[in-house]
Short mmCIF file of C-alpha atoms in Angstrom, two decimals:
data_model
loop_
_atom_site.label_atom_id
_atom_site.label_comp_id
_atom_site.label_asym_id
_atom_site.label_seq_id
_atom_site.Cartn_x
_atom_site.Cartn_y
_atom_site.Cartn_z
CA UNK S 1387 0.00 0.00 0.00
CA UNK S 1388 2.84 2.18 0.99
CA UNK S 1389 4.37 1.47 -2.30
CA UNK S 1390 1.25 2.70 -4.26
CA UNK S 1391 1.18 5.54 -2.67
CA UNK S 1392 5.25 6.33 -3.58
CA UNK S 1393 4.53 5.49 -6.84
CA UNK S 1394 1.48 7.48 -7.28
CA UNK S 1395 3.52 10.48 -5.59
CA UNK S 1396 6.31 9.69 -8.03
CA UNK S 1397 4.07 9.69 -10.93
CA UNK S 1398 2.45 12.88 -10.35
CA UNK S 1399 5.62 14.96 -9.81
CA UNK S 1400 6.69 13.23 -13.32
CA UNK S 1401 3.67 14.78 -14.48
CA UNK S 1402 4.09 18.37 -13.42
CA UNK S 1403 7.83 18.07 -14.96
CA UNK S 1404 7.61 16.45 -18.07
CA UNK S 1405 4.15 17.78 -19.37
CA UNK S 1406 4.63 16.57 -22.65
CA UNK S 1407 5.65 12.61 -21.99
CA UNK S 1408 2.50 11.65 -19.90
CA UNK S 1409 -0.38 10.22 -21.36
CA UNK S 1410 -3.74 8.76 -20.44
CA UNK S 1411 -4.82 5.00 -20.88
CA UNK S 1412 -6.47 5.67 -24.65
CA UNK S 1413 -3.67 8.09 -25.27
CA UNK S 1414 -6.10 11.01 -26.53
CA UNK S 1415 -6.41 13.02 -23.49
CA UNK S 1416 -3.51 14.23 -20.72
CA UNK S 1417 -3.98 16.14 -18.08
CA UNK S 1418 -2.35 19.49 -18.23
CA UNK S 1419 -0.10 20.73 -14.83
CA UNK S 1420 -1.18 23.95 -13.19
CA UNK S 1421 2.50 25.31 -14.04
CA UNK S 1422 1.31 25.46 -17.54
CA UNK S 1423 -2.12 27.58 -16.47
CA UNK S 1424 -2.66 30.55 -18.22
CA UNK S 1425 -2.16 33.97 -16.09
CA UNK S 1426 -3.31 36.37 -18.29
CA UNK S 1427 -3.12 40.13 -17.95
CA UNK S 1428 -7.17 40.53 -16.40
CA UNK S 1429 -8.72 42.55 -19.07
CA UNK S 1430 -9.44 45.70 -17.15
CA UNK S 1431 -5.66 46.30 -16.72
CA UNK S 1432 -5.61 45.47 -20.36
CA UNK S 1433 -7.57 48.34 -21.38
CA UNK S 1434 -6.20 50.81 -19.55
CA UNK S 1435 -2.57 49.87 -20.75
CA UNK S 1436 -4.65 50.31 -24.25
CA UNK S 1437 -6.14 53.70 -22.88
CA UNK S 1438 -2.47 55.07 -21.97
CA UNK S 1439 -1.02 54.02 -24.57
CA UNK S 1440 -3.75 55.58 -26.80
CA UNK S 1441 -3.74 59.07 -25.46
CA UNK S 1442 -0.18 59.42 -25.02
CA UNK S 1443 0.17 58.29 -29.12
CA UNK S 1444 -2.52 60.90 -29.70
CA UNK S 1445 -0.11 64.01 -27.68
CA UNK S 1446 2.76 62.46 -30.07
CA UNK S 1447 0.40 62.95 -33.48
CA UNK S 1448 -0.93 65.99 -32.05
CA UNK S 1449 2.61 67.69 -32.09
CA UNK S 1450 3.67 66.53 -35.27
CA UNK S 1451 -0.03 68.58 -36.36
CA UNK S 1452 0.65 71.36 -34.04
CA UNK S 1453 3.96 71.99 -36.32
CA UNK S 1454 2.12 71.27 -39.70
CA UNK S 1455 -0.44 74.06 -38.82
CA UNK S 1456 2.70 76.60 -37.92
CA UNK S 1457 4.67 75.97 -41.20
CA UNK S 1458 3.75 79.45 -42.35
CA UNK S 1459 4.13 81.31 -39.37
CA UNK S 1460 7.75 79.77 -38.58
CA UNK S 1461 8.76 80.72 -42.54
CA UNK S 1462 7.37 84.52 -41.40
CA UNK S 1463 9.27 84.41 -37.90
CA UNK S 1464 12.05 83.27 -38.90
CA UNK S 1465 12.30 84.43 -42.74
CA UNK S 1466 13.28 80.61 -43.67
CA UNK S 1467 13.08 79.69 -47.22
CA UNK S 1468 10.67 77.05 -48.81
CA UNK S 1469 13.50 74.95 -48.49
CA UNK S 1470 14.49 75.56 -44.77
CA UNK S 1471 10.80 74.89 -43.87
CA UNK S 1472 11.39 71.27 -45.32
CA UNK S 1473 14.46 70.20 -43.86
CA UNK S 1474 12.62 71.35 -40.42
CA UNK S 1475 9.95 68.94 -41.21
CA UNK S 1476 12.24 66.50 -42.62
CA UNK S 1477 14.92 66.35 -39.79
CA UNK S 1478 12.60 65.74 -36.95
CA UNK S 1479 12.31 61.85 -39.45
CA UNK S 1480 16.06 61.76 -39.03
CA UNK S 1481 15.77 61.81 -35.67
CA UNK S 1482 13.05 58.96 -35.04
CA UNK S 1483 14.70 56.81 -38.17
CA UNK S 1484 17.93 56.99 -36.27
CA UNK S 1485 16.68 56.57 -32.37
CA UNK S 1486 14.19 53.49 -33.24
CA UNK S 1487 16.68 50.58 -34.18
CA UNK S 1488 18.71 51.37 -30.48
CA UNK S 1489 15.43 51.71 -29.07
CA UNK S 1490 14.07 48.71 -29.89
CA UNK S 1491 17.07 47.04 -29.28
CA UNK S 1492 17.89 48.04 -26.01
CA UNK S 1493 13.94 46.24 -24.58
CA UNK S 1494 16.82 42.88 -24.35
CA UNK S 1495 18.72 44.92 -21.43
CA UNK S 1496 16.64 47.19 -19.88
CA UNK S 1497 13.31 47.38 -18.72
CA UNK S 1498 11.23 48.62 -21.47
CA UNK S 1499 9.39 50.88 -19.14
CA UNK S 1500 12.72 53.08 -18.43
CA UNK S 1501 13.31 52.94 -22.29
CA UNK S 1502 9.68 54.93 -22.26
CA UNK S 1503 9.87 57.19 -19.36
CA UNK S 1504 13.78 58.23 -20.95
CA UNK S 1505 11.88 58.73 -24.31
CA UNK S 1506 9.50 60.77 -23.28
CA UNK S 1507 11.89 63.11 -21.41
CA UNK S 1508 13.73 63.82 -24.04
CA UNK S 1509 10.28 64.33 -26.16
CA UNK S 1510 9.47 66.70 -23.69
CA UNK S 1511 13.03 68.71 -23.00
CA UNK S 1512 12.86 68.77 -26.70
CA UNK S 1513 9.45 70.96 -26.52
CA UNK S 1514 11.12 73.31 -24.16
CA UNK S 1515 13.89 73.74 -26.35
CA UNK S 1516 11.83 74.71 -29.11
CA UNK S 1517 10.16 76.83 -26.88
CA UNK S 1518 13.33 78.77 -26.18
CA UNK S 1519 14.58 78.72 -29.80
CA UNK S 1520 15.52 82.25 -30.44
CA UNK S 1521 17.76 80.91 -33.64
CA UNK S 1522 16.13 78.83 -36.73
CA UNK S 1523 18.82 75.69 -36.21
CA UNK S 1524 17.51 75.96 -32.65
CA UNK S 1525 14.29 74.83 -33.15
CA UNK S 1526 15.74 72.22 -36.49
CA UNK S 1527 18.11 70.81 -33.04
CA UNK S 1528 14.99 70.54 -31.13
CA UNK S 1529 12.61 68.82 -33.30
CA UNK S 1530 15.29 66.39 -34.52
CA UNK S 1531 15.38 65.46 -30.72
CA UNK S 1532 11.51 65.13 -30.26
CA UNK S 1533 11.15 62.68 -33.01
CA UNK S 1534 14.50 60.52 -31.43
CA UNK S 1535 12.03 61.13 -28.13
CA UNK S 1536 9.11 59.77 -29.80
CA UNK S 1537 11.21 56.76 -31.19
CA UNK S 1538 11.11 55.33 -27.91
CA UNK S 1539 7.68 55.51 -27.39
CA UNK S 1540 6.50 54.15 -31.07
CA UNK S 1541 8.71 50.99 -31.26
CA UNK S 1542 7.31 49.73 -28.09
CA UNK S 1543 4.09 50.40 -27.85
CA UNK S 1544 2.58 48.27 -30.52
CA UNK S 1545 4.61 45.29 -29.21
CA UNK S 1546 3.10 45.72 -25.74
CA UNK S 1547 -0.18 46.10 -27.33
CA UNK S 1548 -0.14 43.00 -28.79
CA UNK S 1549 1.57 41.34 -25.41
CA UNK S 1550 -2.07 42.53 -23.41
CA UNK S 1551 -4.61 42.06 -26.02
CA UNK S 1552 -7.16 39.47 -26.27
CA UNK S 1553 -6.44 36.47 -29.05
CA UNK S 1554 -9.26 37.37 -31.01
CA UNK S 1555 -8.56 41.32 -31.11
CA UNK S 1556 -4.91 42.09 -31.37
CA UNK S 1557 -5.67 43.49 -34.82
CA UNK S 1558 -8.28 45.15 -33.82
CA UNK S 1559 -6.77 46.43 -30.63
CA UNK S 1560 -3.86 47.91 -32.70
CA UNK S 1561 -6.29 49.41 -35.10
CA UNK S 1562 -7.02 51.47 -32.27
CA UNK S 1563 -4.45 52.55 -31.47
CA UNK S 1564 -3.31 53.14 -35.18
CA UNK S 1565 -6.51 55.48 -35.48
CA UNK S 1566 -5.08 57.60 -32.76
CA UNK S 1567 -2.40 58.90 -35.69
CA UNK S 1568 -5.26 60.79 -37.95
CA UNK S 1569 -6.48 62.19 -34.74
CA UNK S 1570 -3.57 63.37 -33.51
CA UNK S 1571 -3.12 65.08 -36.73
CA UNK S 1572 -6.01 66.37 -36.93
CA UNK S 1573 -6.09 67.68 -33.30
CA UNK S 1574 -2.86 69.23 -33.78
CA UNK S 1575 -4.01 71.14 -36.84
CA UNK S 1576 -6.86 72.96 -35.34
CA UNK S 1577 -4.65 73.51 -31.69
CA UNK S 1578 -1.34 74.71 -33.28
CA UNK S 1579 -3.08 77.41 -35.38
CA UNK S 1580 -5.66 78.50 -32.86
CA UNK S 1581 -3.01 78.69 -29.95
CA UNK S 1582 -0.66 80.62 -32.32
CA UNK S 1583 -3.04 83.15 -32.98
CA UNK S 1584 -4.37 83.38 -29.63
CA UNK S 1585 -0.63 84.26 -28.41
CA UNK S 1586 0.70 85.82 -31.56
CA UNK S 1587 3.91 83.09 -30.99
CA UNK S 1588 4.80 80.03 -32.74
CA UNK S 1589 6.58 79.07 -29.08
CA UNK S 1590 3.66 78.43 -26.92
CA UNK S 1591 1.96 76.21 -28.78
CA UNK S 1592 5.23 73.70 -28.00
CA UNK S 1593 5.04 74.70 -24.11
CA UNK S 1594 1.48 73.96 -23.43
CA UNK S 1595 2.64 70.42 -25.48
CA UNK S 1596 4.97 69.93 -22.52
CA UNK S 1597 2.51 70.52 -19.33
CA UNK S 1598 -0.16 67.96 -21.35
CA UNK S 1599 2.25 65.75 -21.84
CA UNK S 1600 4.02 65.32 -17.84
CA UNK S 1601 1.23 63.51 -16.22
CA UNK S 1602 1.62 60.24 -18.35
CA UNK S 1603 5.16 61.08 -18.21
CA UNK S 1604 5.04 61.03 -14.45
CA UNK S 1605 2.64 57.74 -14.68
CA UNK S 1606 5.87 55.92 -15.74
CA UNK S 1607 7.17 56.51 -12.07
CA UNK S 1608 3.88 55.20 -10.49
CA UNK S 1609 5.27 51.39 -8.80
CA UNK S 1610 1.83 50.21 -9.53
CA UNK S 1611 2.09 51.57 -13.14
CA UNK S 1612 5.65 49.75 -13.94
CA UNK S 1613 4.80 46.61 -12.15
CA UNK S 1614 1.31 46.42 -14.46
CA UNK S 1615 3.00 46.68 -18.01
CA UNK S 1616 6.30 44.81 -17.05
CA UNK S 1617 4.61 41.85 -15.99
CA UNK S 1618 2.51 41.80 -18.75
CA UNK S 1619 6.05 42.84 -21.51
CA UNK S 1620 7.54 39.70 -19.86
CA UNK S 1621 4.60 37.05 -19.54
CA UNK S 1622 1.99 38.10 -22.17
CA UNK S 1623 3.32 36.64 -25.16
CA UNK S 1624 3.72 32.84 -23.73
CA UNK S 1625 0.73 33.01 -21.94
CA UNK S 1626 -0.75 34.17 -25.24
CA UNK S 1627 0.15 31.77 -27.17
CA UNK S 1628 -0.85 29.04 -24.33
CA UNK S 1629 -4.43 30.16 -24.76
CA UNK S 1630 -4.79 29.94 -28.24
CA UNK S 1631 -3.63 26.34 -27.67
CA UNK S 1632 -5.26 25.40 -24.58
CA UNK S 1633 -9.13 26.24 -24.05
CA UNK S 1634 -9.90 27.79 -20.51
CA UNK S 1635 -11.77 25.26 -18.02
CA UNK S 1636 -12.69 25.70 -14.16
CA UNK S 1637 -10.41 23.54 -11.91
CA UNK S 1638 -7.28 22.68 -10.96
CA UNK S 1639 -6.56 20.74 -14.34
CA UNK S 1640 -7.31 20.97 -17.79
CA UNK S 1641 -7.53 17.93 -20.41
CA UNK S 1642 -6.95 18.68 -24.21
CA UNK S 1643 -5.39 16.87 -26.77
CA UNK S 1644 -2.23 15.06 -26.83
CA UNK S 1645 -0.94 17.13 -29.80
CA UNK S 1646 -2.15 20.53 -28.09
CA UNK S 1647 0.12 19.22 -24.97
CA UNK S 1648 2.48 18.65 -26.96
CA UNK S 1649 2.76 22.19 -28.67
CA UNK S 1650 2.59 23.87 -25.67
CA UNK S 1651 5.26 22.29 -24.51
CA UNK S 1652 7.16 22.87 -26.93
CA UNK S 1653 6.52 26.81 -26.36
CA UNK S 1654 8.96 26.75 -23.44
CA UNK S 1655 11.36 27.36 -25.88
CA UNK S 1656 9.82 29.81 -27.14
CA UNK S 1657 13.26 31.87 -28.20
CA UNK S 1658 13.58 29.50 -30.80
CA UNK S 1659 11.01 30.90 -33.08
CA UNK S 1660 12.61 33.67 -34.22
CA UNK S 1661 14.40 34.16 -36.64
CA UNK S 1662 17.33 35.22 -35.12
CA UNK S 1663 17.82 31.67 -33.61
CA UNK S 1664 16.50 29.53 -36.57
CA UNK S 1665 19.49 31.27 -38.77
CA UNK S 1666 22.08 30.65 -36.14
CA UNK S 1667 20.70 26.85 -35.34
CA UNK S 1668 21.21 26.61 -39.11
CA UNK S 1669 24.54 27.88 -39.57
CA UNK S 1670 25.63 25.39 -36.39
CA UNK S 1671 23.66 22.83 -38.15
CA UNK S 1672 25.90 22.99 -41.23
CA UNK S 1673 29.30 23.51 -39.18
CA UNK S 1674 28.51 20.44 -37.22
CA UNK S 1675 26.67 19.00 -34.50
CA UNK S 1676 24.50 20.83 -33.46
CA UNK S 1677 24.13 22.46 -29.55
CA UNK S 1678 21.47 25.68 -29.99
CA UNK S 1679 18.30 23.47 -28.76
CA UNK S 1680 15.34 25.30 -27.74
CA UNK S 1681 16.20 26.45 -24.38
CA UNK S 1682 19.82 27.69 -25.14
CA UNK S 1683 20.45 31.21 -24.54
CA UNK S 1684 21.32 33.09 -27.63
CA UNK S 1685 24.22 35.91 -27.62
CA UNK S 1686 22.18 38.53 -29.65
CA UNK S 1687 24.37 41.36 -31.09
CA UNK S 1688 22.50 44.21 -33.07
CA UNK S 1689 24.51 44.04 -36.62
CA UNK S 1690 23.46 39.91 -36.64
CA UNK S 1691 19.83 40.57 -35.47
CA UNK S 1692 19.56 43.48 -38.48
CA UNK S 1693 21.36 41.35 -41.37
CA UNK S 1694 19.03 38.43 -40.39
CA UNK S 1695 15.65 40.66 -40.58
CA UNK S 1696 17.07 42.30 -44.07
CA UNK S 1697 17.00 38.82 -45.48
CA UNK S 1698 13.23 38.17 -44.93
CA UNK S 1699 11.27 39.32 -47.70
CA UNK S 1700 8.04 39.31 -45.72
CA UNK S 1701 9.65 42.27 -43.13
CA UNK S 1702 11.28 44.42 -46.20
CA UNK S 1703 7.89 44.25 -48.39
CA UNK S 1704 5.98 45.67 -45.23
CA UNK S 1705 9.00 47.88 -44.56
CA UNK S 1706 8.67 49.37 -48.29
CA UNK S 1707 5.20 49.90 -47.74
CA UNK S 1708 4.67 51.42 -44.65
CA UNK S 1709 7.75 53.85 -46.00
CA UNK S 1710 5.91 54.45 -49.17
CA UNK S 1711 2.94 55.35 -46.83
CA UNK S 1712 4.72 57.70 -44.56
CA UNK S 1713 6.43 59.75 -47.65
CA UNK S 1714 3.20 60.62 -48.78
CA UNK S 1715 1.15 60.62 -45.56
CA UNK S 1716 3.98 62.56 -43.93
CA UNK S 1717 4.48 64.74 -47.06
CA UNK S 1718 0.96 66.46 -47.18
CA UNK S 1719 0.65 66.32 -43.93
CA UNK S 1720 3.21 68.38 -42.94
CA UNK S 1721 2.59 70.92 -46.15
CA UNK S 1722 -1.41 70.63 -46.68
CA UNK S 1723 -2.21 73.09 -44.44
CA UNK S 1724 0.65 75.77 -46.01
CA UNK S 1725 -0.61 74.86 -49.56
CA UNK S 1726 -3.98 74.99 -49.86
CA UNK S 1727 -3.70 78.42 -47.63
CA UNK S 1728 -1.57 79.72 -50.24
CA UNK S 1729 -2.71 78.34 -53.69
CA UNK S 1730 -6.48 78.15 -53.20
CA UNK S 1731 -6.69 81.76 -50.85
CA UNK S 1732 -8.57 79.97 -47.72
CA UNK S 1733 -7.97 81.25 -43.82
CA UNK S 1734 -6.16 79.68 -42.07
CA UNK S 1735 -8.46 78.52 -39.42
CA UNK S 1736 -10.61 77.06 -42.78
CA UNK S 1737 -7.79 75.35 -43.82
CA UNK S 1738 -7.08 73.28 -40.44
CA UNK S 1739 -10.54 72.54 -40.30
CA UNK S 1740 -10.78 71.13 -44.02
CA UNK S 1741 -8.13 68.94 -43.33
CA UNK S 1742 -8.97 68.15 -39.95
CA UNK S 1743 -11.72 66.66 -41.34
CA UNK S 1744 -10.24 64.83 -44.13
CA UNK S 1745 -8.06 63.24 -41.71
CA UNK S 1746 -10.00 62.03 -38.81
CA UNK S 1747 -12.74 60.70 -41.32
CA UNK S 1748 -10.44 59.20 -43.78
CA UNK S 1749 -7.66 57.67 -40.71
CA UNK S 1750 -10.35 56.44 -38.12
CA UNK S 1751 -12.58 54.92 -40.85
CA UNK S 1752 -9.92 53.02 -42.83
CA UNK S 1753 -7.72 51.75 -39.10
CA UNK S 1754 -11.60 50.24 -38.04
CA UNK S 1755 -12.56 48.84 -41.08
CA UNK S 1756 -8.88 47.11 -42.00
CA UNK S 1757 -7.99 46.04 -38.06
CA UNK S 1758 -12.17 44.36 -38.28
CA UNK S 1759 -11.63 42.50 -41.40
CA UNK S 1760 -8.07 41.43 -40.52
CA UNK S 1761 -9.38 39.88 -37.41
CA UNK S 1762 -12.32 38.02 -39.43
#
């Protein structure tokens, strides 16, 4: 009897460990362990990581607006040529183009939630600076240092997004967020030219940016706040996958399918689906015996991780695009509101709200319809 009992203990503990290996008298059903239970991010925190991340995106859209609306005024203040005016528009690019590879690299070392609240800092020390800008490469300095700012912000917050959201809606969750770009936009059109002629500056307009922008700055300091959307960065995109695989039941165990057991098992090496490992498993593969199995640390370093990416063809035809869409996005954008003031003799406070218009209906309207059909 004592035996039985050893054996059963011994059996059981088996179980928990090797999740994968133990099967049920007909085979078709195991019993899944509670250390592979789901512990998903409860969907109230969910949303109001969504929420955050959503309003802060809309301040970032909202300045890159706020400048769009004050092209002409800066060319007056200033007496900057046509061409000046561009590079201003075109530098603060330079700045996120060259921040965003670091910044999404440096998530492997450092808390991505310090990557954010140092982003944002420098968004918003960049504001100040343009507030101060009494010379025109003053104010080029300063918006080439908001969009490095905003580089931060951008490369993470989709991925955390998708970390939080439920199975079924990650599309659709990121459409949200997505939609938040046109609003900004079209927010920022309709603020920067009504605070610029309510102070007769071009300055303020970046100032009041600041003060709207320091309490979700400050959020990034709230314990409660980091704990929330670390745990969620770290554990979200196992557990994630887990639940696609394995339906939710009451109780201390679960059964599903052998094969579903089986994959989720697998999962613990979850590294080894990128493609970062797979080409470095390969080129061990073809040196010799292999020693990269699924739960061996990989030594990333940046160059390898970038010449690995460039060789998909699925990341540089969505690259192309979405480049293709910013140059003309970001192109009328940033000169609509100058042009048809000038060519076609409107106001200017007609002019932000024509294209205010455009935006929000055209944005919102295509980021619902594409992030509900994608998720069909």
């Amino acid at each position: 009897m004592s035996d039985n009992k050893s054996s059963s203990t011994t059996n059981n503990k088996d179980r928990s460990s090797m999740p994968s290996s133990t099967t049920s008298d007909d085979g078709a059903k195991q019993r899944i362990p509670s250390t592979l239970k789901q512990t998903p991010t409860s969907k109230r925190t969910a949303i109001w990581i969504l929420l955050y991340l959503c309003a802060t995106n809309v301040l970032i859209f909202m300045d890159r607006g706020t400048l769009s609306a004050m092209v002409k005024g800066i060319r007056e203040h200033y007496d900057a040529s046509t061409t000046e005016a561009g590079v201003l528009g075109s530098i603060f690019m330079a700045g996120f183009l060259i921040a965003s590879g670091p910044f999404a690299y440096l998530p492997h070392y450092i808390h991505p939630i310090l990557i954010m609240t140092i982003g944002l800092g420098i968004w918003m020390a960049a504001n100040v600076l343009a507030f101060f800008s009494t010379e025109f490469w003053m104010l080029v300095l300063a918006r080439a240092l908001t969009g490095a700012g905003e580089a931060s912000f951008c490369t993470l917050a989709i991925p955390l997004i998708n970390d939080v959201s439920p199975p079924e809606s990650k599309t659709r969750w990121i459409g949200y967020y997505s939609m938040m770009v046109p609003f900004g936009y079209a927010l920022g059109f309709i603020y920067g030219q009504n605070v610029m002629s309510a102070t007769n500056s071009i300055f303020w307009p970046f100032l009041i940016e600041v003060f709207l922008m320091a309490p979700f700055w400050l959020l990034t300091f709230s314990s409660r706040f980091r704990k929330a959307l670390i745990s969620t960065h770290y554990k979200n995109l196992r557990d994630n996958f887990r639940s696609s695989i394995v339906p939710s039941q009451s109780g201390d165990d679960e059964s599903v399918d052998a094969q579903s057991v089986s994959d989720v098992s697998s999962m613990e090496g979850i590294e080894m689906q990128d493609p970062i490992r797979r080409h470095l498993s390969r080129r061990q593969s073809a040196s010799g015996p292999s020693h990269l199995d699924e739960r061996t640390p990989v030594q990333r370093n940046f160059l390898q991780e970038v010449t690995v990416i460039l060789k998909t063809p699925l990341f540089l035809c969505l690259a192309f695009g979405y480049a293709a869409f910013n140059f003309t996005y970001g192109g009328l954008g940033y000169w609509a509101n100058d042009y048809v003031e000038t060519q076609f003799d409107f106001s200017a406070s007609d002019t932000v709200i024509i294209n205010a218009i455009i935006s929000v209906v055209c944005g919102i309207s295509g980021a619902i319809l594409g992030g509900y059909w994608q998720d069909r």
